[in-house]
Amino acid sequence: MSHRGMQKWRPFATMPEQYIGLKEVINRQVEVAQPVLTEEQMEQINFTFNFVVI
């Protein structure tokens, strides 16, 4: 019989369904909402970008 080595203990992921649900919750927490920009801010960003690119 071969030795399986150290197993990391996962207290909240004992069933596959729990693991999938927890992964979804973690992914939702990591998401960052896009900022709402005014027309003036968008123009400034575009101007800066075009100035650097051109």
XYZ file of C-alpha atoms in Angstrom:
54
model
C 0.000 0.000 0.000
C 1.400 3.408 -0.966
C 1.494 6.386 1.379
C -0.896 9.172 0.303
C 1.176 11.924 1.921
C -0.161 14.900 3.825
C -3.772 15.812 3.122
C -4.847 19.405 3.577
C -7.784 19.628 5.945
C -10.804 21.386 4.425
C -13.415 21.793 7.154
C -16.070 23.460 4.953
C -15.648 21.385 1.814
C -16.616 17.916 2.965
C -19.078 17.284 0.122
C -18.562 18.191 -3.556
C -21.755 20.283 -3.550
C -20.459 22.354 -0.655
C -17.141 22.875 -2.426
C -18.887 24.157 -5.575
C -21.125 26.463 -3.536
C -18.228 27.849 -1.502
C -16.188 28.465 -4.647
C -19.096 30.474 -6.116
C -19.404 32.541 -2.922
C -15.663 33.244 -2.899
C -15.716 34.238 -6.580
C -18.590 36.673 -5.957
C -16.646 38.260 -3.081
C -13.607 38.765 -5.318
C -15.554 40.541 -8.077
C -15.036 44.281 -8.283
C -17.768 46.491 -9.688
C -16.747 48.710 -12.566
C -16.641 52.380 -11.653
C -19.249 54.726 -13.089
C -17.469 57.442 -15.028
C -18.819 60.792 -16.070
C -18.537 61.911 -19.677
C -15.756 64.304 -18.675
C -13.768 61.544 -16.970
C -14.114 59.294 -20.025
C -12.925 62.094 -22.315
C -9.916 62.723 -20.056
C -8.991 59.034 -20.061
C -9.381 58.846 -23.863
C -7.296 61.993 -24.312
C -4.546 60.615 -22.079
C -4.614 57.241 -23.839
C -4.505 58.789 -27.311
C -1.694 61.121 -26.266
C 0.429 58.181 -25.082
C -0.354 55.941 -28.061
C 0.118 58.549 -30.783
